[in-house]
Coordinates of C-alpha atoms in Angstrom, one line a residue:
X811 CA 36.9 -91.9 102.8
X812 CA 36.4 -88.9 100.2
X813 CA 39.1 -86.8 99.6
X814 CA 39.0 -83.1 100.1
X815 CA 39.3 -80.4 97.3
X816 CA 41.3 -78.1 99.6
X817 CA 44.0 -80.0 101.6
X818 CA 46.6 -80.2 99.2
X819 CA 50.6 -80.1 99.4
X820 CA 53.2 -79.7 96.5
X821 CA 56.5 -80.2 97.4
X822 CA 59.6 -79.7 94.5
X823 CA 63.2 -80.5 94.1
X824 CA 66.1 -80.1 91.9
X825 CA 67.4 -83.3 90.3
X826 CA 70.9 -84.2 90.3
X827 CA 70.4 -86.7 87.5
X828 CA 67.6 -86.1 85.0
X829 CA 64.6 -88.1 85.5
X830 CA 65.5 -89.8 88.9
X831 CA 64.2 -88.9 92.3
X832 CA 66.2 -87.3 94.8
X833 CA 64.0 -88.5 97.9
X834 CA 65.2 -85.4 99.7
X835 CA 65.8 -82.2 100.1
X836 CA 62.5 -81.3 98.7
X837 CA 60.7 -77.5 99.2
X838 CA 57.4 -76.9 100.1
X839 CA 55.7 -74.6 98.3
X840 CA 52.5 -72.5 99.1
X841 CA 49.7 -72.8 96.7
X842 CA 46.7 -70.8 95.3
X843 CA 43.6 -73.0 95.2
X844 CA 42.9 -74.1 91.7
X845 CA 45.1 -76.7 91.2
X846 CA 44.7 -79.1 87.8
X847 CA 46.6 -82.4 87.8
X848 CA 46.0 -84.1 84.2
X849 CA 48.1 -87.1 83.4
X850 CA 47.7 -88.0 79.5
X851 CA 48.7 -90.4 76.9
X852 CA 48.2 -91.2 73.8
X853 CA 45.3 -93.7 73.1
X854 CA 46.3 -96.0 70.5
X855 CA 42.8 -97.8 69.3
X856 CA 42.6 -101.2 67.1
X857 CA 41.7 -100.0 64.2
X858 CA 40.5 -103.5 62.6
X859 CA 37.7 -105.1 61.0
X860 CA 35.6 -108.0 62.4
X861 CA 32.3 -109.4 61.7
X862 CA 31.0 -107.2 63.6
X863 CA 31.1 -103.1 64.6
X864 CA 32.0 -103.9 68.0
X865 CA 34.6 -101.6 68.9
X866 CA 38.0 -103.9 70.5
X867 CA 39.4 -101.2 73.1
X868 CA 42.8 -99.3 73.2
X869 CA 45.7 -99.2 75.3
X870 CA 47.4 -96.5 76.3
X871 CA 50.7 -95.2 74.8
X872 CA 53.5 -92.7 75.4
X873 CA 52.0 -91.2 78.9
X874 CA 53.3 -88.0 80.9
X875 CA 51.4 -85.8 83.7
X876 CA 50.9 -81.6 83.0
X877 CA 49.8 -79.7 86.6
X878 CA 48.8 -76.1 86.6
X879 CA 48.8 -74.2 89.7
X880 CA 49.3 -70.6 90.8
X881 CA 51.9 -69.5 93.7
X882 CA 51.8 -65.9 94.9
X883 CA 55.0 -63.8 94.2
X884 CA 56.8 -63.1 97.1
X885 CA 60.7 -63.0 97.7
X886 CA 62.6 -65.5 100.3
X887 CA 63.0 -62.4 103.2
X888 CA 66.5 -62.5 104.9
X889 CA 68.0 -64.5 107.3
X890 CA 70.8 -62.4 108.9
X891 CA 70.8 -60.2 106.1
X892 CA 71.4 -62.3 103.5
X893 CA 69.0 -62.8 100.8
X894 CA 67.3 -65.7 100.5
X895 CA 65.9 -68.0 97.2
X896 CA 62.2 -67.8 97.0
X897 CA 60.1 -70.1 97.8
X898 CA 59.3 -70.7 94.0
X899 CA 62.8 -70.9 93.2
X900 CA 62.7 -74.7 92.0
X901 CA 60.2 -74.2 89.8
X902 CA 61.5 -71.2 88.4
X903 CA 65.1 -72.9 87.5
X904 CA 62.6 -75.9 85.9
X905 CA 61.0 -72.9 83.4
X906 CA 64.9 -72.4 82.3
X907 CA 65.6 -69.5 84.2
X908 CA 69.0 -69.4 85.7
X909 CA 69.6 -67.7 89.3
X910 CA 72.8 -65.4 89.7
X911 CA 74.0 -63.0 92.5
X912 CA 72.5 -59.5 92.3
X913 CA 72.6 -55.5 93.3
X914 CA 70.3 -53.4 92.9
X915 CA 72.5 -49.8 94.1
X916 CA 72.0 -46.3 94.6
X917 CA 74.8 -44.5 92.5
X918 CA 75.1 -40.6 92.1
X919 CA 77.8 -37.9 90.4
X920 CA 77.2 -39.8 87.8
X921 CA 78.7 -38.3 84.5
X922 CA 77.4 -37.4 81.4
X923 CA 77.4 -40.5 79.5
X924 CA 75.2 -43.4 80.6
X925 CA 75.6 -47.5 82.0
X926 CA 74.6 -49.8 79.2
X927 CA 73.1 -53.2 79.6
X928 CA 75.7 -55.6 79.7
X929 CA 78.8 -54.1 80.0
X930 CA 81.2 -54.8 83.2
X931 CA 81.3 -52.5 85.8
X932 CA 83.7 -52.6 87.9
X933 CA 85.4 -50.6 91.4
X934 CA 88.1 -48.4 90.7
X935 CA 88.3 -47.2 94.4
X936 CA 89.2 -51.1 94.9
X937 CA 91.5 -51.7 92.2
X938 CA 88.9 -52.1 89.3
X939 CA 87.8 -55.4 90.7
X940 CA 84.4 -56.6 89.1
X941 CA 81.6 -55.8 90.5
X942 CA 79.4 -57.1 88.1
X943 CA 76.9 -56.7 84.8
X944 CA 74.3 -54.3 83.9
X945 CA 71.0 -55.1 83.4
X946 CA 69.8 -51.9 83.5
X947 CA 69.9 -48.0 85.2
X948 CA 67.3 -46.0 86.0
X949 CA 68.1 -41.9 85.7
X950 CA 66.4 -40.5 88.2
X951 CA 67.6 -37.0 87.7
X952 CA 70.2 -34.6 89.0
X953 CA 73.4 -37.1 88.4
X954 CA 72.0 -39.7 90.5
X955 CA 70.0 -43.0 89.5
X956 CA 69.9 -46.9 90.3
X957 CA 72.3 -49.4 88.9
X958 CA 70.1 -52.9 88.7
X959 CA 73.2 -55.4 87.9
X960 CA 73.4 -59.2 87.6
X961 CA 76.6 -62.0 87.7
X962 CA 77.5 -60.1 90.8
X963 CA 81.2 -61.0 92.5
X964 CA 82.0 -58.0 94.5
X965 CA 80.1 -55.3 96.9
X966 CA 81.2 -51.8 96.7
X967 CA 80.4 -49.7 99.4
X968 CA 79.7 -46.5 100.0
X969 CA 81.0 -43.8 97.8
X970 CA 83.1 -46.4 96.2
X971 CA 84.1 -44.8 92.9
X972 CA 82.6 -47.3 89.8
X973 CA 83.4 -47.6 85.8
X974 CA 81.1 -48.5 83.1
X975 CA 84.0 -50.9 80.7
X976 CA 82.2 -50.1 77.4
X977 CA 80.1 -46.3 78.0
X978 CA 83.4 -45.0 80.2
X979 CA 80.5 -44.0 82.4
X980 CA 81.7 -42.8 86.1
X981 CA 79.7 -42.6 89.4
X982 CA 80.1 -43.3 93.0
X983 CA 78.3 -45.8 95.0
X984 CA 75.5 -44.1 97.3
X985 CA 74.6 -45.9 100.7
X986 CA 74.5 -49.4 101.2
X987 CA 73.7 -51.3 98.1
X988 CA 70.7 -54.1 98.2
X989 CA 71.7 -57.6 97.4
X990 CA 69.5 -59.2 95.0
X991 CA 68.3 -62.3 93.3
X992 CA 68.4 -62.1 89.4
X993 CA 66.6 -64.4 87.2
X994 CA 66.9 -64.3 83.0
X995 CA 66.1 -67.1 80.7
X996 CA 68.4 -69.3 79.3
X997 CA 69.2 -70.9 76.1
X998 CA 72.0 -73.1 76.7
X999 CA 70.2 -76.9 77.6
X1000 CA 73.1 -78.0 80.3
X1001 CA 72.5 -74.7 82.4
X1002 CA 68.2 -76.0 82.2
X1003 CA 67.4 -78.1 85.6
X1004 CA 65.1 -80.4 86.5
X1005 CA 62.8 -81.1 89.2
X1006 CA 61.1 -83.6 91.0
X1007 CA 57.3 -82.4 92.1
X1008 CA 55.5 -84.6 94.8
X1009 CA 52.0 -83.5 94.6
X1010 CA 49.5 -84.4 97.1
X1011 CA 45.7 -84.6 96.6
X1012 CA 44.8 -85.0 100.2
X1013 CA 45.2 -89.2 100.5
X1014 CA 46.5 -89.7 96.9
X1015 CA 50.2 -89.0 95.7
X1016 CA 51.5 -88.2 92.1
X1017 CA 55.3 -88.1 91.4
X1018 CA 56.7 -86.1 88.2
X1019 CA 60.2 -86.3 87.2
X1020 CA 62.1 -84.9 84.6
X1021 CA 59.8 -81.6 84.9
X1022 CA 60.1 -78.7 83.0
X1023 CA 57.5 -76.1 82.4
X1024 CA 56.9 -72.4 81.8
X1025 CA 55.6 -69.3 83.7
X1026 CA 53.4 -66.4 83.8
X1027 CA 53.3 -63.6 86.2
X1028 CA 50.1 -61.1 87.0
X1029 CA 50.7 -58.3 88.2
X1030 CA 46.9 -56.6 89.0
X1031 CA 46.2 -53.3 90.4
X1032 CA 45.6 -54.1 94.7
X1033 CA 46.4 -57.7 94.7
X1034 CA 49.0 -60.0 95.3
X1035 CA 51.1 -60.4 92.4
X1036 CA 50.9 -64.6 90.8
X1037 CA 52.9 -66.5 89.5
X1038 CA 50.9 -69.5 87.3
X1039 CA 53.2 -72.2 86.3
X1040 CA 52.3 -75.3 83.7
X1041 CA 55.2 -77.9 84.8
X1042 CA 55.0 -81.2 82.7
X1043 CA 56.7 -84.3 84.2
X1044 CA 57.3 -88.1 83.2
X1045 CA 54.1 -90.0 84.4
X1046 CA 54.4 -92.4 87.6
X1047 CA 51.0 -94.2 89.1
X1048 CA 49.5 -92.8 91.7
X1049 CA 49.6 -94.0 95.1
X1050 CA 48.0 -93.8 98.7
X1051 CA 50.0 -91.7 100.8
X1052 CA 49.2 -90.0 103.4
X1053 CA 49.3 -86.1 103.3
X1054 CA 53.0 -85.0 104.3
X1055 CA 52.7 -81.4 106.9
X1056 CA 56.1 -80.2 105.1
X1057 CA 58.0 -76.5 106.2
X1058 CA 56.9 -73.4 104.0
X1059 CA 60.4 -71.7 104.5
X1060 CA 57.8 -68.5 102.7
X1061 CA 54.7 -69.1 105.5
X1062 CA 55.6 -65.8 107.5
X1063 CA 56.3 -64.0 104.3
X1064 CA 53.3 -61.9 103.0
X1065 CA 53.3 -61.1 99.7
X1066 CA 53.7 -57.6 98.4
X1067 CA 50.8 -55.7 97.2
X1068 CA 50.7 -54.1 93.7
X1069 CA 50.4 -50.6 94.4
X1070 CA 53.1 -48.1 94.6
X1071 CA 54.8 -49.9 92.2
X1072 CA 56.8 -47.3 89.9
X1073 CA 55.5 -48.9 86.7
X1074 CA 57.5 -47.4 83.7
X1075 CA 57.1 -47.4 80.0
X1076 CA 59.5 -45.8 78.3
X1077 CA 59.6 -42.5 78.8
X1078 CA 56.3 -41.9 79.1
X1079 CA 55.0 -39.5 82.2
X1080 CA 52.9 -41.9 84.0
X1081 CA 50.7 -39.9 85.4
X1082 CA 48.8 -39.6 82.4
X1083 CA 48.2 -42.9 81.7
X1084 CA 47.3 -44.6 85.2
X1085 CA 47.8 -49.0 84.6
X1086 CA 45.7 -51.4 86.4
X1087 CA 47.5 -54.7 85.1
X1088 CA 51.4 -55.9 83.8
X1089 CA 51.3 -59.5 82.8
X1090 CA 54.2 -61.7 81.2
X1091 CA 54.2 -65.1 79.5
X1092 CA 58.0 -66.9 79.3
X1093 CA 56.3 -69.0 76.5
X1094 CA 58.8 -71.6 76.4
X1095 CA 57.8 -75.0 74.4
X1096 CA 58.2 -77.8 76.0
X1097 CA 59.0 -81.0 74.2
X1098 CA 59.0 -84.7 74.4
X1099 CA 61.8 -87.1 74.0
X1100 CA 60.0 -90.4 73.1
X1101 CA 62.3 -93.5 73.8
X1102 CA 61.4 -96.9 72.4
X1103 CA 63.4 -98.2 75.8
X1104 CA 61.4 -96.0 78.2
X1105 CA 58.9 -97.7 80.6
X1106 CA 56.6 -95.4 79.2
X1107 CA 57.9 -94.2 76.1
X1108 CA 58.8 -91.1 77.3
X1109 CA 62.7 -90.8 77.8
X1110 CA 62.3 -87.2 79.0
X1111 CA 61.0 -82.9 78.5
X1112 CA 63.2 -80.5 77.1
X1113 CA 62.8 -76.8 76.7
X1114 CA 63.0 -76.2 72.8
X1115 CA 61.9 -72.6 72.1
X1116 CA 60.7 -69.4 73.9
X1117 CA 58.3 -66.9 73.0
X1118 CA 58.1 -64.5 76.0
X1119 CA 55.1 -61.8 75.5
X1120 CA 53.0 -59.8 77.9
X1121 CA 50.4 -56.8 77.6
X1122 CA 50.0 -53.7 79.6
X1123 CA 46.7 -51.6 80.0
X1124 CA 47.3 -47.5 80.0
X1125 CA 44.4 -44.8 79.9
X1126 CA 44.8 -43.1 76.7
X1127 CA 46.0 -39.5 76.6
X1128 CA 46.4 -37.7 74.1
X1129 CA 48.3 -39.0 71.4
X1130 CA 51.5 -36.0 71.9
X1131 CA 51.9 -37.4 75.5
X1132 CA 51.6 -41.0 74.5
X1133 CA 51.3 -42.6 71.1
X1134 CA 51.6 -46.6 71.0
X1135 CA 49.8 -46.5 67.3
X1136 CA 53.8 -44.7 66.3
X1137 CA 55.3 -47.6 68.1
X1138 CA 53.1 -50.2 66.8
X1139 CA 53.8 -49.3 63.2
X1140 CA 57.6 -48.4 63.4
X1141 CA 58.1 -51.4 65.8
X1142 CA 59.9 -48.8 68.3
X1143 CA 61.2 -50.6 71.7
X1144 CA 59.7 -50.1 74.9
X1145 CA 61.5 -50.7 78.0
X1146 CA 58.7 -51.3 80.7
X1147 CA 59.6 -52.0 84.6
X1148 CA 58.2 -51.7 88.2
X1149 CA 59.2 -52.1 91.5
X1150 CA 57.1 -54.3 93.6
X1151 CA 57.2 -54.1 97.6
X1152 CA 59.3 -52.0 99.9
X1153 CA 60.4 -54.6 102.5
X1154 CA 64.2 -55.3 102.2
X1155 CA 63.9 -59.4 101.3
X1156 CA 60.7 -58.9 99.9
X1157 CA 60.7 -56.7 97.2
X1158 CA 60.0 -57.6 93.0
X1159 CA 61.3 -55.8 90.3
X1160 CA 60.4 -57.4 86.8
X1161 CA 62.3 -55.7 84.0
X1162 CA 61.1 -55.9 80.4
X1163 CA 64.1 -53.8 77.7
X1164 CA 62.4 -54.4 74.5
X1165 CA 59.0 -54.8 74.4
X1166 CA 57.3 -54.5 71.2
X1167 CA 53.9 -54.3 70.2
X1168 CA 51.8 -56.7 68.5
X1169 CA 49.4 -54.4 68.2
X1170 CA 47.3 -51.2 69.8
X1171 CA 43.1 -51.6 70.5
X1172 CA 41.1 -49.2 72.2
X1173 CA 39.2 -50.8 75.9
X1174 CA 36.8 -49.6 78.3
X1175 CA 37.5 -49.2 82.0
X1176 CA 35.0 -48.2 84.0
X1177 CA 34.1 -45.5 81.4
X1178 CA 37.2 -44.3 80.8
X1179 CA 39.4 -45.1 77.5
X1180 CA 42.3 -47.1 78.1
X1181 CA 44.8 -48.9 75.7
X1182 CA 44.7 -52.6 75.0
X1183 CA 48.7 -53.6 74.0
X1184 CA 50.0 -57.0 74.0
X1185 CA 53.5 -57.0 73.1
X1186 CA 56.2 -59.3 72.6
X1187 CA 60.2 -59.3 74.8
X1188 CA 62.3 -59.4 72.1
X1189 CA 65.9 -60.3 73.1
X1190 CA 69.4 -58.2 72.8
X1191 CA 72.4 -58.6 71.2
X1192 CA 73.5 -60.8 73.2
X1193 CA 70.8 -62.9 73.8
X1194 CA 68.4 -64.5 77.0
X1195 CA 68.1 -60.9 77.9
X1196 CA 64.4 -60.2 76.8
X1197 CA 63.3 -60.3 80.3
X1198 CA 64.7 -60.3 84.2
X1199 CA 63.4 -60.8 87.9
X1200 CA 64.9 -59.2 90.8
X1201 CA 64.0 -60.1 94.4
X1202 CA 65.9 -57.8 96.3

């Protein structure tokens, strides 16, 4: 019987041991239609000479299996007001992004100086226990703003008095904070998973281990924000199986919409330069480990290098209100940010410090003159901090 383009199921784990299986605990995960499924080797052809020209065939070397699909970008919701992972979470720890415990709080009497990213803040009102890092804060005006922080260990509560270790910056903790989700990349290998996918073609079965992959996200103007993975795993055969009817723990979750979203750049007033699109590439590179003892020559995938970028899409005002030809040529960094969603569980902010142009293009929208300007995330001093992802 032919199989069917649009009964499909992708289901991904976490491995305990690289390479090996699980054969539990997987997630299933929602997919956009589209999916691409392309296991490749190298073909390694007898390159000899015979009486005749008759080609003598090839065999098929060091073999692995690259799927692209596209998830919609959603948070987890909460389950007795606890935030919970994502649904994509597996596949984002197999991109080499690490998960920690996150706030994203109301603070006001804030004083003069300001939170920098990094630094420890920590509760004073509760014997200047940790509460955890900055990421970053938002000033929104009249001593009050929002405090997005990562690594968190401890909730303050409201009007809990807090201090910024390195600025000396002061402010009290305003209503109940949100707990978050906070994803950054990583460069340090042990801290990289990776998963096991089970993908299902309607009757026919694939099995990827040892994957590891990388991620871009679309935000668009009225749609659901995407997320469009490329995972690459170590090739098995393909088998007969019938199609699994896994639990979406995200199936009653509908996705935010892009609108309202708060989209920042810099400082400039957004209301003169309306955006229809945000996107972000991690851009990691993913490698082979070719072992002359692996059943297929392929030992495993490792995440070498990163090179996140992304482009954003502003109407062009005039050049005293926004001027991205200044920033392009004196490489001046752009902190750009939105917040997606207003559901408590549901809710995405993406968070971009240091963006830098690659370069500034003029487009038409509709008629109207609007910026083309890809950038790159350039990291910190410290480092994996070009780019975060709160679901709060």
């Amino acid at each position: 019987m032919s199989l069917l383009t649009n009964k499909a199921v992708l289901l991904a784990v976490i491995e305990t041991d690289y390479g090996e299986d699980p054969e539990e605990g997987y997630t299933g995960i929602l997919l956009n239609k589209g999916v691409t499924i392309s296991p490749t080797g190298e073909k390694l052809l007898r390159d000899i000479i015979s009486q005749t020209y008759s080609p003598q065939g090839h065999v098929i070397g060091v073999k692995q299996t690259k799927i692209s699909f596209e998830v919609e970008l959603k948070g987890g919701g909460l389950d007795e007001s606890v935030i919970q992972d994502p649904e994509m979470d597996v596949l984002l720890q197999c991109c080499a992004l690490v998960q920690s415990a996150g706030l994203v709080m109301p603070v006001d009497n804030v004083d003069v100086a300001t939170f920098t990213e990094g630094e420890q803040v920590t509760n004073t009102t509760q014997e200047s226990e940790t509460v955890g890092y900055v990421v970053q804060y938002v000033d929104n005006g009249d001593d009050t703003g929002t405090l997005y922080l990562r690594d968190v260990v401890n909730d303050p509560t409201d009007g809990d008095a807090l201090l910024g270790a390195t600025s000396g910056t002061t402010a009290d903790a305003n209503g109940t904070p949100s707990d978050a989700l906070c994803y950054r990349p990583t460069s340090t290998r042990t801290s990289m998973e990776s998963a096991t996918i089970h993908f299902h073609r309607d009757g026919h079965r694939h099995i990827l281990t040892g994957c590891r992959g990388t991620v871009d996200f679309d935000y668009s103007v009225g749609k659901y924000g995407v997320a469009k993975f490329e995972i690459t795993g170590i090739y098995s055969t393909p088998t007969d199986q019938t199609l699994p009817s896994p639990t979406y723990p995200g199936a009653d979750i509908i996705p935010p919409v892009v609108v309202n979203a708060g989209l920042q750049i810099a400082s400039l007033d957004m209301a003169d330069a309306p955006v229809n699109a945000l996107s972000l590439k991690l851009g990691n590179t993913v490698s082979q480990r070719k072992d002359i003892n692996a059943a297929t020559g392929l030992l495993g995938l490792e995440i070498t290098d990163r090179n996140p970028s992304g482009s954003v899409d502003p109407e062009a005002p005039a050049l005293a209100d926004f001027d991205p030809w200044s920033a392009w040529e004196d490489a001046t960094e752009q902190a750009i940010y939105c917040d997606i969603g207003d559901t408590a569980g549901n809710q995405i902010h993406p968070y971009i410090p240091r963006a830098l142009y690659e370069e500034a293009s003029y487009a038409d929208r509709d008629g109207l003159v609007v910026y083309s300007l890809p950038f790159t995330a350039k990291g910190g001093d410290e480092g994996d901090d070009e780019f975060f992802l709160f679901f709060y």
